[in-house]
Short mmCIF file of N, CA, C and O and ligand atoms in Angstrom, two decimals:
data_model
loop_
_atom_site.label_atom_id
_atom_site.label_comp_id
_atom_site.label_asym_id
_atom_site.label_seq_id
_atom_site.Cartn_x
_atom_site.Cartn_y
_atom_site.Cartn_z
N MET A 167 4.37 1.01 16.66
CA MET A 167 5.14 0.50 17.81
C MET A 167 5.52 -0.97 17.55
O MET A 167 4.70 -1.75 17.09
N LYS A 168 6.79 -1.30 17.82
CA LYS A 168 7.26 -2.67 17.57
C LYS A 168 6.65 -3.65 18.59
O LYS A 168 6.35 -3.26 19.72
N ILE A 169 6.56 -4.90 18.18
CA ILE A 169 5.95 -5.91 19.05
C ILE A 169 6.75 -6.06 20.36
O ILE A 169 6.17 -6.17 21.43
N GLU A 170 8.08 -5.99 20.27
CA GLU A 170 8.91 -6.11 21.48
C GLU A 170 8.60 -4.99 22.47
O GLU A 170 8.58 -5.20 23.68
N GLU A 171 8.35 -3.79 21.93
CA GLU A 171 7.99 -2.65 22.79
C GLU A 171 6.63 -2.89 23.45
O GLU A 171 6.43 -2.59 24.64
N MET A 172 5.70 -3.41 22.68
CA MET A 172 4.36 -3.69 23.23
C MET A 172 4.46 -4.73 24.34
O MET A 172 3.82 -4.59 25.39
N LEU A 173 5.26 -5.76 24.10
CA LEU A 173 5.42 -6.80 25.12
C LEU A 173 6.01 -6.19 26.40
O LEU A 173 5.61 -6.53 27.51
N GLN A 174 6.96 -5.28 26.21
CA GLN A 174 7.59 -4.62 27.37
C GLN A 174 6.55 -3.83 28.17
O GLN A 174 6.51 -3.90 29.40
N HIS A 175 5.70 -3.10 27.45
CA HIS A 175 4.64 -2.33 28.13
C HIS A 175 3.67 -3.27 28.84
O HIS A 175 3.24 -3.00 29.97
N ALA A 176 3.31 -4.36 28.18
CA ALA A 176 2.36 -5.30 28.79
C ALA A 176 2.98 -5.92 30.05
O ALA A 176 2.28 -6.15 31.04
N LYS A 177 4.28 -6.13 30.03
CA LYS A 177 4.95 -6.66 31.24
C LYS A 177 4.90 -5.64 32.37
O LYS A 177 4.69 -6.00 33.53
N GLU A 178 5.08 -4.37 32.02
CA GLU A 178 4.98 -3.30 33.05
C GLU A 178 3.57 -3.26 33.62
O GLU A 178 3.37 -3.13 34.84
N ALA A 179 2.57 -3.37 32.75
CA ALA A 179 1.17 -3.38 33.20
C ALA A 179 0.94 -4.57 34.12
O ALA A 179 0.23 -4.46 35.14
N ARG A 180 1.53 -5.68 33.79
CA ARG A 180 1.35 -6.92 34.58
C ARG A 180 1.82 -6.74 36.02
O ARG A 180 1.28 -7.34 36.95
N GLU A 181 2.81 -5.90 36.20
CA GLU A 181 3.31 -5.62 37.56
C GLU A 181 2.21 -5.00 38.42
O GLU A 181 2.29 -5.03 39.65
N LEU A 182 1.21 -4.42 37.79
CA LEU A 182 0.12 -3.75 38.53
C LEU A 182 -1.06 -4.67 38.80
O LEU A 182 -2.06 -4.25 39.38
N SER A 183 -0.95 -5.92 38.35
CA SER A 183 -2.03 -6.88 38.56
C SER A 183 -2.30 -7.07 40.06
O SER A 183 -1.37 -7.08 40.88
N TYR A 184 -3.58 -7.24 40.39
CA TYR A 184 -3.96 -7.63 41.76
C TYR A 184 -4.61 -9.00 41.61
O TYR A 184 -5.78 -9.10 41.20
N SER A 185 -3.84 -10.05 41.82
CA SER A 185 -4.34 -11.41 41.56
C SER A 185 -3.94 -12.38 42.67
O SER A 185 -3.29 -13.39 42.41
N PRO A 186 -4.34 -12.06 43.93
CA PRO A 186 -3.96 -12.92 45.05
C PRO A 186 -4.64 -14.28 45.03
O PRO A 186 -4.18 -15.20 45.69
N TYR A 187 -5.75 -14.41 44.29
CA TYR A 187 -6.52 -15.67 44.32
C TYR A 187 -6.01 -16.65 43.28
O TYR A 187 -5.66 -17.79 43.61
N SER A 188 -5.93 -16.21 42.05
CA SER A 188 -5.45 -17.13 41.00
C SER A 188 -3.91 -17.17 40.97
O SER A 188 -3.34 -18.14 40.48
N LYS A 189 -3.27 -16.14 41.44
CA LYS A 189 -1.83 -15.97 41.31
C LYS A 189 -1.39 -16.06 39.85
O LYS A 189 -0.26 -16.45 39.53
N TYR A 190 -2.29 -15.70 38.99
CA TYR A 190 -2.01 -15.68 37.54
C TYR A 190 -2.12 -14.22 37.09
O TYR A 190 -3.21 -13.71 36.83
N ALA A 191 -0.99 -13.53 37.08
CA ALA A 191 -0.99 -12.10 36.74
C ALA A 191 -0.96 -11.93 35.22
O ALA A 191 -0.16 -12.55 34.53
N VAL A 192 -1.84 -11.06 34.74
CA VAL A 192 -1.92 -10.77 33.30
C VAL A 192 -1.75 -9.26 33.11
O VAL A 192 -2.33 -8.47 33.86
N GLY A 193 -0.96 -8.89 32.13
CA GLY A 193 -0.80 -7.47 31.79
C GLY A 193 -1.29 -7.24 30.37
O GLY A 193 -1.17 -8.12 29.52
N ALA A 194 -1.86 -6.06 30.13
CA ALA A 194 -2.36 -5.73 28.80
C ALA A 194 -2.00 -4.29 28.47
O ALA A 194 -1.91 -3.44 29.36
N VAL A 195 -1.78 -4.05 27.18
CA VAL A 195 -1.61 -2.67 26.74
C VAL A 195 -2.38 -2.49 25.43
O VAL A 195 -2.37 -3.38 24.58
N ILE A 196 -3.07 -1.37 25.34
CA ILE A 196 -3.75 -0.97 24.09
C ILE A 196 -2.89 0.13 23.47
O ILE A 196 -2.46 1.07 24.16
N VAL A 197 -2.63 -0.01 22.17
CA VAL A 197 -1.86 1.00 21.44
C VAL A 197 -2.81 1.72 20.48
O VAL A 197 -3.61 1.07 19.79
N THR A 198 -2.73 3.06 20.46
CA THR A 198 -3.62 3.85 19.59
C THR A 198 -2.84 4.37 18.37
O THR A 198 -1.61 4.34 18.34
N LYS A 199 -3.61 4.85 17.39
CA LYS A 199 -3.00 5.36 16.14
C LYS A 199 -2.00 6.48 16.41
O LYS A 199 -1.03 6.64 15.68
N ASP A 200 -2.26 7.29 17.43
CA ASP A 200 -1.33 8.39 17.74
C ASP A 200 -0.25 7.94 18.74
O ASP A 200 0.34 8.76 19.43
N ASP A 201 0.00 6.64 18.79
CA ASP A 201 1.10 6.06 19.58
C ASP A 201 0.98 6.27 21.09
O ASP A 201 1.99 6.26 21.79
N LYS A 202 -0.26 6.43 21.56
CA LYS A 202 -0.47 6.43 23.01
C LYS A 202 -0.65 4.98 23.44
O LYS A 202 -1.01 4.13 22.61
N PHE A 203 -0.38 4.70 24.69
CA PHE A 203 -0.65 3.35 25.16
C PHE A 203 -1.34 3.39 26.52
O PHE A 203 -1.08 4.27 27.33
N PHE A 204 -2.25 2.45 26.70
CA PHE A 204 -3.08 2.40 27.91
C PHE A 204 -2.98 1.02 28.54
O PHE A 204 -3.20 0.01 27.87
N TYR A 205 -2.62 1.02 29.82
CA TYR A 205 -2.39 -0.23 30.53
C TYR A 205 -3.67 -0.81 31.14
O TYR A 205 -4.60 -0.09 31.50
N GLY A 206 -3.65 -2.11 31.30
CA GLY A 206 -4.67 -2.81 32.07
C GLY A 206 -4.03 -4.03 32.71
O GLY A 206 -2.98 -4.51 32.25
N ALA A 207 -4.62 -4.50 33.79
CA ALA A 207 -4.15 -5.74 34.43
C ALA A 207 -5.37 -6.40 35.04
O ALA A 207 -6.41 -5.74 35.24
N ASN A 208 -5.26 -7.68 35.34
CA ASN A 208 -6.39 -8.33 36.00
C ASN A 208 -6.44 -7.89 37.46
O ASN A 208 -5.41 -7.85 38.16
N ILE A 209 -7.64 -7.53 37.90
CA ILE A 209 -7.87 -7.06 39.26
C ILE A 209 -8.93 -7.98 39.86
O ILE A 209 -10.10 -7.95 39.43
N GLU A 210 -8.52 -8.82 40.78
CA GLU A 210 -9.43 -9.85 41.32
C GLU A 210 -10.16 -9.36 42.57
O GLU A 210 -9.89 -8.28 43.10
N ASN A 211 -11.09 -10.21 43.03
CA ASN A 211 -11.90 -9.87 44.19
C ASN A 211 -12.23 -11.15 44.94
O ASN A 211 -12.38 -12.21 44.32
N ALA A 212 -12.40 -11.04 46.27
CA ALA A 212 -12.75 -12.20 47.09
C ALA A 212 -14.07 -12.82 46.61
O ALA A 212 -14.26 -14.03 46.70
N ALA A 213 -14.97 -11.97 46.10
CA ALA A 213 -16.18 -12.48 45.42
C ALA A 213 -15.76 -12.64 43.96
O ALA A 213 -15.83 -11.69 43.17
N TYR A 214 -15.28 -13.81 43.61
CA TYR A 214 -14.53 -14.01 42.36
C TYR A 214 -15.07 -13.33 41.09
O TYR A 214 -14.30 -12.70 40.36
N PRO A 215 -16.39 -13.45 40.80
CA PRO A 215 -16.85 -12.88 39.52
C PRO A 215 -16.78 -11.35 39.47
O PRO A 215 -16.96 -10.76 38.42
N SER A 216 -16.52 -10.73 40.62
CA SER A 216 -16.46 -9.26 40.63
C SER A 216 -15.14 -8.71 40.10
O SER A 216 -15.01 -7.50 39.90
N GLY A 217 -14.18 -9.58 39.89
CA GLY A 217 -12.90 -9.13 39.33
C GLY A 217 -13.02 -8.84 37.85
O GLY A 217 -14.07 -9.04 37.24
N ILE A 218 -11.92 -8.34 37.29
CA ILE A 218 -11.94 -8.04 35.84
C ILE A 218 -10.63 -8.49 35.20
O ILE A 218 -9.57 -8.44 35.84
N CYS A 219 -10.71 -8.89 33.96
CA CYS A 219 -9.53 -9.33 33.20
C CYS A 219 -8.72 -8.12 32.72
O CYS A 219 -9.24 -7.01 32.58
N ALA A 220 -7.47 -8.41 32.42
CA ALA A 220 -6.54 -7.36 31.99
C ALA A 220 -6.99 -6.65 30.71
O ALA A 220 -6.87 -5.42 30.61
N GLU A 221 -7.51 -7.42 29.76
CA GLU A 221 -7.85 -6.79 28.48
C GLU A 221 -9.05 -5.85 28.59
O GLU A 221 -9.08 -4.79 27.98
N ARG A 222 -10.06 -6.25 29.40
CA ARG A 222 -11.20 -5.34 29.57
C ARG A 222 -10.76 -4.10 30.34
O ARG A 222 -11.18 -2.98 30.05
N CYS A 223 -9.91 -4.29 31.34
CA CYS A 223 -9.39 -3.16 32.12
C CYS A 223 -8.69 -2.17 31.17
O CYS A 223 -8.95 -0.96 31.21
N ALA A 224 -7.85 -2.67 30.28
CA ALA A 224 -7.10 -1.80 29.35
C ALA A 224 -8.04 -1.12 28.35
O ALA A 224 -7.88 0.07 28.04
N LEU A 225 -9.03 -1.85 27.87
CA LEU A 225 -9.96 -1.25 26.89
C LEU A 225 -10.80 -0.15 27.53
O LEU A 225 -10.98 0.93 26.96
N PHE A 226 -11.31 -0.41 28.74
CA PHE A 226 -12.14 0.61 29.40
C PHE A 226 -11.27 1.83 29.76
O PHE A 226 -11.72 2.98 29.63
N HIS A 227 -10.05 1.57 30.15
CA HIS A 227 -9.10 2.65 30.44
C HIS A 227 -8.93 3.53 29.19
O HIS A 227 -8.98 4.76 29.26
N THR A 228 -8.78 2.89 28.04
CA THR A 228 -8.58 3.61 26.76
C THR A 228 -9.81 4.48 26.46
O THR A 228 -9.67 5.67 26.12
N TYR A 229 -11.00 3.92 26.60
CA TYR A 229 -12.22 4.68 26.31
C TYR A 229 -12.38 5.85 27.28
O TYR A 229 -12.90 6.90 26.91
N MET A 230 -11.95 5.67 28.50
CA MET A 230 -12.06 6.76 29.48
C MET A 230 -11.13 7.92 29.18
O MET A 230 -11.25 9.00 29.75
N HIS A 231 -10.20 7.70 28.25
CA HIS A 231 -9.35 8.81 27.79
C HIS A 231 -9.87 9.38 26.48
O HIS A 231 -9.17 10.14 25.81
N GLY A 232 -11.09 9.02 26.10
CA GLY A 232 -11.73 9.61 24.92
C GLY A 232 -11.43 8.90 23.62
O GLY A 232 -11.85 9.35 22.56
N TYR A 233 -10.68 7.82 23.67
CA TYR A 233 -10.38 7.08 22.44
C TYR A 233 -11.51 6.12 22.12
O TYR A 233 -12.22 5.67 23.02
N LYS A 234 -11.67 5.85 20.81
CA LYS A 234 -12.76 5.00 20.34
C LYS A 234 -12.16 3.87 19.50
O LYS A 234 -10.98 3.88 19.16
N LYS A 235 -13.06 2.94 19.16
CA LYS A 235 -12.71 1.79 18.35
C LYS A 235 -11.71 2.08 17.21
O LYS A 235 -10.66 1.45 17.10
N GLU A 236 -12.07 3.10 16.39
CA GLU A 236 -11.27 3.37 15.19
C GLU A 236 -9.88 3.94 15.52
O GLU A 236 -9.02 4.01 14.64
N ASP A 237 -9.66 4.33 16.76
CA ASP A 237 -8.34 4.87 17.15
C ASP A 237 -7.37 3.76 17.56
O ASP A 237 -6.19 4.01 17.76
N ILE A 238 -7.89 2.56 17.73
CA ILE A 238 -7.08 1.48 18.32
C ILE A 238 -6.39 0.65 17.24
O ILE A 238 -7.03 0.23 16.27
N VAL A 239 -5.09 0.43 17.41
CA VAL A 239 -4.37 -0.40 16.43
C VAL A 239 -3.98 -1.77 16.97
O VAL A 239 -3.83 -2.71 16.20
N ALA A 240 -3.79 -1.88 18.28
CA ALA A 240 -3.33 -3.18 18.80
C ALA A 240 -3.64 -3.34 20.28
O ALA A 240 -3.79 -2.36 21.03
N LEU A 241 -3.74 -4.62 20.64
CA LEU A 241 -3.83 -5.02 22.05
C LEU A 241 -2.75 -6.08 22.25
O LEU A 241 -2.62 -7.00 21.44
N CYS A 242 -1.97 -5.92 23.31
CA CYS A 242 -0.94 -6.92 23.60
C CYS A 242 -1.12 -7.40 25.04
O CYS A 242 -1.33 -6.60 25.96
N LEU A 243 -1.06 -8.71 25.20
CA LEU A 243 -1.30 -9.35 26.51
C LEU A 243 -0.12 -10.22 26.88
O LEU A 243 0.39 -10.94 26.02
N VAL A 244 0.28 -10.21 28.15
CA VAL A 244 1.31 -11.16 28.58
C VAL A 244 0.97 -11.78 29.93
O VAL A 244 0.32 -11.17 30.79
N ALA A 245 1.43 -13.01 30.07
CA ALA A 245 1.36 -13.73 31.35
C ALA A 245 2.64 -14.56 31.44
O ALA A 245 3.38 -14.71 30.46
N ASP A 246 2.87 -15.11 32.63
CA ASP A 246 4.07 -15.93 32.83
C ASP A 246 3.71 -17.40 32.59
O ASP A 246 3.59 -18.18 33.53
N SER A 247 3.48 -17.75 31.34
CA SER A 247 3.07 -19.12 31.03
C SER A 247 3.48 -19.49 29.62
O SER A 247 3.53 -18.63 28.74
N GLU A 248 3.79 -20.77 29.45
CA GLU A 248 4.13 -21.29 28.12
C GLU A 248 2.92 -21.15 27.20
O GLU A 248 3.04 -20.76 26.04
N LEU A 249 1.75 -21.51 27.77
CA LEU A 249 0.51 -21.37 27.01
C LEU A 249 0.11 -19.89 27.10
O LEU A 249 0.00 -19.34 28.19
N PHE A 250 -0.07 -19.25 25.97
CA PHE A 250 -0.33 -17.81 25.98
C PHE A 250 -1.69 -17.47 26.62
O PHE A 250 -2.60 -18.30 26.59
N PRO A 251 -1.82 -16.24 27.14
CA PRO A 251 -3.09 -15.84 27.79
C PRO A 251 -4.13 -15.42 26.75
O PRO A 251 -4.41 -14.23 26.57
N TYR A 252 -4.71 -16.41 26.10
CA TYR A 252 -5.77 -16.11 25.12
C TYR A 252 -6.95 -15.48 25.84
O TYR A 252 -7.32 -15.92 26.93
N PRO A 253 -7.54 -14.44 25.25
CA PRO A 253 -8.67 -13.78 25.93
C PRO A 253 -9.81 -14.75 26.21
O PRO A 253 -10.12 -15.62 25.39
N CYS A 254 -10.44 -14.59 27.37
CA CYS A 254 -11.58 -15.44 27.74
C CYS A 254 -12.79 -15.06 26.87
O CYS A 254 -12.77 -14.05 26.14
N GLY A 255 -13.85 -15.82 26.99
CA GLY A 255 -15.04 -15.59 26.16
C GLY A 255 -15.64 -14.21 26.37
O GLY A 255 -16.00 -13.52 25.41
N ALA A 256 -15.75 -13.78 27.63
CA ALA A 256 -16.36 -12.47 27.92
C ALA A 256 -15.50 -11.36 27.31
O ALA A 256 -16.02 -10.39 26.74
N CYS A 257 -14.18 -11.49 27.42
CA CYS A 257 -13.29 -10.47 26.84
C CYS A 257 -13.39 -10.46 25.32
O CYS A 257 -13.36 -9.39 24.70
N ARG A 258 -13.52 -11.64 24.71
CA ARG A 258 -13.66 -11.67 23.25
C ARG A 258 -14.90 -10.88 22.81
O ARG A 258 -14.86 -10.15 21.83
N GLN A 259 -15.99 -11.02 23.54
CA GLN A 259 -17.22 -10.31 23.19
C GLN A 259 -17.00 -8.79 23.32
O GLN A 259 -17.44 -8.02 22.47
N VAL A 260 -16.30 -8.38 24.38
CA VAL A 260 -16.06 -6.94 24.60
C VAL A 260 -15.07 -6.41 23.54
O VAL A 260 -15.27 -5.33 22.97
N ILE A 261 -14.03 -7.18 23.26
CA ILE A 261 -13.06 -6.77 22.23
C ILE A 261 -13.77 -6.62 20.89
O ILE A 261 -13.53 -5.67 20.14
N ASP A 262 -14.68 -7.54 20.59
CA ASP A 262 -15.41 -7.51 19.31
C ASP A 262 -16.17 -6.20 19.15
O ASP A 262 -16.28 -5.66 18.06
N GLU A 263 -16.69 -5.69 20.25
CA GLU A 263 -17.47 -4.45 20.21
C GLU A 263 -16.57 -3.21 20.21
O GLU A 263 -16.87 -2.21 19.57
N LEU A 264 -15.47 -3.26 20.94
CA LEU A 264 -14.70 -2.03 21.19
C LEU A 264 -13.41 -1.88 20.39
O LEU A 264 -12.76 -0.84 20.46
N MET A 265 -13.03 -2.92 19.65
CA MET A 265 -11.80 -2.82 18.83
C MET A 265 -12.14 -3.14 17.37
O MET A 265 -13.05 -3.93 17.12
N PRO A 266 -11.37 -2.59 16.42
CA PRO A 266 -11.61 -2.97 15.02
C PRO A 266 -11.40 -4.48 14.83
O PRO A 266 -10.53 -5.07 15.49
N LYS A 267 -12.16 -5.06 13.94
CA LYS A 267 -12.13 -6.53 13.75
C LYS A 267 -10.75 -7.04 13.37
O LYS A 267 -10.40 -8.18 13.67
N ASP A 268 -9.97 -6.21 12.67
CA ASP A 268 -8.66 -6.69 12.21
C ASP A 268 -7.48 -6.06 12.96
O ASP A 268 -6.34 -6.22 12.54
N ALA A 269 -7.76 -5.36 14.06
CA ALA A 269 -6.65 -4.81 14.86
C ALA A 269 -5.81 -5.98 15.39
O ALA A 269 -6.35 -7.07 15.63
N LYS A 270 -4.52 -5.72 15.54
CA LYS A 270 -3.62 -6.78 16.02
C LYS A 270 -3.93 -7.16 17.46
O LYS A 270 -4.09 -6.27 18.32
N ILE A 271 -3.95 -8.44 17.73
CA ILE A 271 -4.00 -8.93 19.12
C ILE A 271 -2.78 -9.81 19.29
O ILE A 271 -2.63 -10.82 18.57
N ILE A 272 -1.89 -9.40 20.18
CA ILE A 272 -0.66 -10.16 20.43
C ILE A 272 -0.75 -10.78 21.80
O ILE A 272 -1.03 -10.08 22.79
N VAL A 273 -0.55 -12.08 21.86
CA VAL A 273 -0.55 -12.77 23.15
C VAL A 273 0.82 -13.39 23.34
O VAL A 273 1.33 -14.07 22.44
N GLY A 274 1.42 -13.11 24.50
CA GLY A 274 2.79 -13.58 24.67
C GLY A 274 3.12 -13.87 26.12
O GLY A 274 2.25 -13.86 27.00
N ASN A 275 4.41 -14.15 26.33
CA ASN A 275 4.83 -14.45 27.71
C ASN A 275 6.09 -13.66 28.08
O ASN A 275 6.58 -12.83 27.30
N LEU A 276 6.60 -13.93 29.27
CA LEU A 276 7.71 -13.13 29.78
C LEU A 276 9.01 -13.38 29.02
O LEU A 276 9.96 -12.60 29.11
N GLU A 277 9.08 -14.49 28.30
CA GLU A 277 10.28 -14.78 27.48
C GLU A 277 10.19 -14.17 26.08
O GLU A 277 10.98 -14.52 25.20
N ASN A 278 9.21 -13.29 25.90
CA ASN A 278 9.00 -12.63 24.60
C ASN A 278 8.59 -13.58 23.48
O ASN A 278 8.76 -13.26 22.31
N LYS A 279 8.08 -14.75 23.85
CA LYS A 279 7.45 -15.60 22.82
C LYS A 279 6.04 -15.06 22.66
O LYS A 279 5.42 -14.62 23.64
N TYR A 280 5.56 -15.06 21.43
CA TYR A 280 4.23 -14.52 21.21
C TYR A 280 3.61 -15.06 19.94
O TYR A 280 4.29 -15.67 19.11
N MET A 281 2.32 -14.85 19.79
CA MET A 281 1.65 -15.06 18.52
C MET A 281 0.71 -13.90 18.27
O MET A 281 0.33 -13.17 19.19
N GLU A 282 0.40 -13.71 16.99
CA GLU A 282 -0.42 -12.57 16.61
C GLU A 282 -1.74 -13.09 16.04
O GLU A 282 -1.73 -14.05 15.25
N THR A 283 -2.84 -12.45 16.42
CA THR A 283 -4.13 -12.86 15.89
C THR A 283 -5.02 -11.61 15.80
O THR A 283 -4.52 -10.47 15.84
N SER A 284 -6.32 -11.81 15.67
CA SER A 284 -7.28 -10.69 15.61
C SER A 284 -8.59 -11.20 16.18
O SER A 284 -8.80 -12.42 16.27
N ILE A 285 -9.49 -10.28 16.47
CA ILE A 285 -10.78 -10.74 17.02
C ILE A 285 -11.58 -11.44 15.93
O ILE A 285 -12.38 -12.34 16.22
N ARG A 286 -11.32 -11.10 14.68
CA ARG A 286 -12.02 -11.80 13.60
C ARG A 286 -11.70 -13.31 13.66
O ARG A 286 -12.56 -14.14 13.41
N GLU A 287 -10.43 -13.61 14.01
CA GLU A 287 -10.03 -15.02 14.12
C GLU A 287 -10.51 -15.64 15.43
O GLU A 287 -10.89 -16.81 15.47
N LEU A 288 -10.46 -14.85 16.50
CA LEU A 288 -10.78 -15.40 17.82
C LEU A 288 -12.28 -15.58 18.06
O LEU A 288 -12.69 -16.40 18.88
N LEU A 289 -13.08 -14.73 17.38
CA LEU A 289 -14.54 -14.79 17.61
C LEU A 289 -15.29 -14.67 16.28
O LEU A 289 -15.91 -13.64 16.00
N PRO A 290 -15.22 -15.72 15.45
CA PRO A 290 -15.95 -15.65 14.18
C PRO A 290 -17.45 -15.73 14.44
O PRO A 290 -17.87 -16.23 15.49
N TYR A 291 -18.24 -15.25 13.49
CA TYR A 291 -19.71 -15.28 13.62
C TYR A 291 -20.17 -14.66 14.94
O TYR A 291 -21.02 -15.21 15.64
N SER A 292 -19.58 -13.53 15.29
CA SER A 292 -19.94 -12.92 16.58
C SER A 292 -21.33 -12.28 16.52
O SER A 292 -21.82 -11.92 15.44
N PHE A 293 -21.92 -12.12 17.67
CA PHE A 293 -23.18 -11.39 17.80
C PHE A 293 -22.80 -9.95 18.10
O PHE A 293 -22.17 -9.67 19.13
N ASP A 294 -23.14 -9.04 17.18
CA ASP A 294 -22.78 -7.64 17.41
C ASP A 294 -23.95 -6.71 17.07
O ASP A 294 -25.07 -7.19 16.83
N SER A 295 -23.68 -5.40 17.02
CA SER A 295 -24.78 -4.43 16.84
C SER A 295 -25.55 -4.69 15.55
O SER A 295 -26.76 -4.40 15.49
N ALA A 296 -24.91 -5.25 14.54
CA ALA A 296 -25.60 -5.53 13.26
C ALA A 296 -26.76 -6.50 13.48
O ALA A 296 -27.78 -6.42 12.78
N ASN A 297 -26.61 -7.39 14.45
CA ASN A 297 -27.67 -8.37 14.71
C ASN A 297 -28.94 -7.73 15.27
O ASN A 297 -30.01 -8.34 15.22
N LEU A 298 -28.79 -6.55 15.83
CA LEU A 298 -29.95 -5.90 16.46
C LEU A 298 -30.75 -5.07 15.47
O LEU A 298 -31.81 -4.54 15.79
N GLU A 299 -30.21 -4.95 14.22
CA GLU A 299 -30.95 -4.24 13.19
C GLU A 299 -31.86 -5.24 12.48
O GLU A 299 -31.54 -6.42 12.40
N LYS A 300 -32.95 -4.72 11.94
CA LYS A 300 -33.92 -5.63 11.30
C LYS A 300 -33.39 -6.18 9.98
O LYS A 300 -32.65 -5.52 9.28
N1 THU B 114 -7.36 -13.39 32.92
C1 THU B 114 -7.08 -12.25 32.25
O1 THU B 114 -6.89 -11.18 32.84
N2 THU B 114 -7.02 -12.30 30.90
C2 THU B 114 -7.06 -13.44 30.17
O2 THU B 114 -6.87 -13.38 28.98
C3 THU B 114 -7.38 -14.72 30.83
C4 THU B 114 -7.63 -14.66 32.29
C5 THU B 114 -7.37 -13.34 34.39
C6 THU B 114 -8.68 -13.51 35.09
C7 THU B 114 -8.23 -14.00 36.45
O3 THU B 114 -7.86 -12.89 37.25
C8 THU B 114 -6.98 -14.80 36.16
O4 THU B 114 -6.53 -14.37 34.88
C9 THU B 114 -7.18 -16.29 36.17
O5 THU B 114 -8.26 -16.65 35.37
#
């Protein structure tokens, strides 16, 4: 799937954001090897920490359809900001566990400006399942 298409899907997902508190709507789409795509958006709550970010929403959505880490090829995120919506620390930890280390992560905005990275770049020296082995 082309990056422009992913950005378009992420914008559609963003329309589903529930973000009355921050007023910062984020849309996410996960793309799988068989060209399926799964949407996520940030869903906030009056008890602030109970909300969830767009990328975790999209990843959990993907897993609930039976897809696993090795099926995922990309995550694309958009927000309406010059500064791209880089995943927060908690999302980086979840992405590290649930997506391949070198899968594409595209962060962009409504003007189709974007940059491409990976969780390997965003979270080097991560703590993962390997650390729990002796
Ligand atoms: N947010 C995301 O959904 N993803 C990010 O990458 C950064 C932040 C959300 C959380 C909250 O609903 C709002 O953006 C402001 O922090």
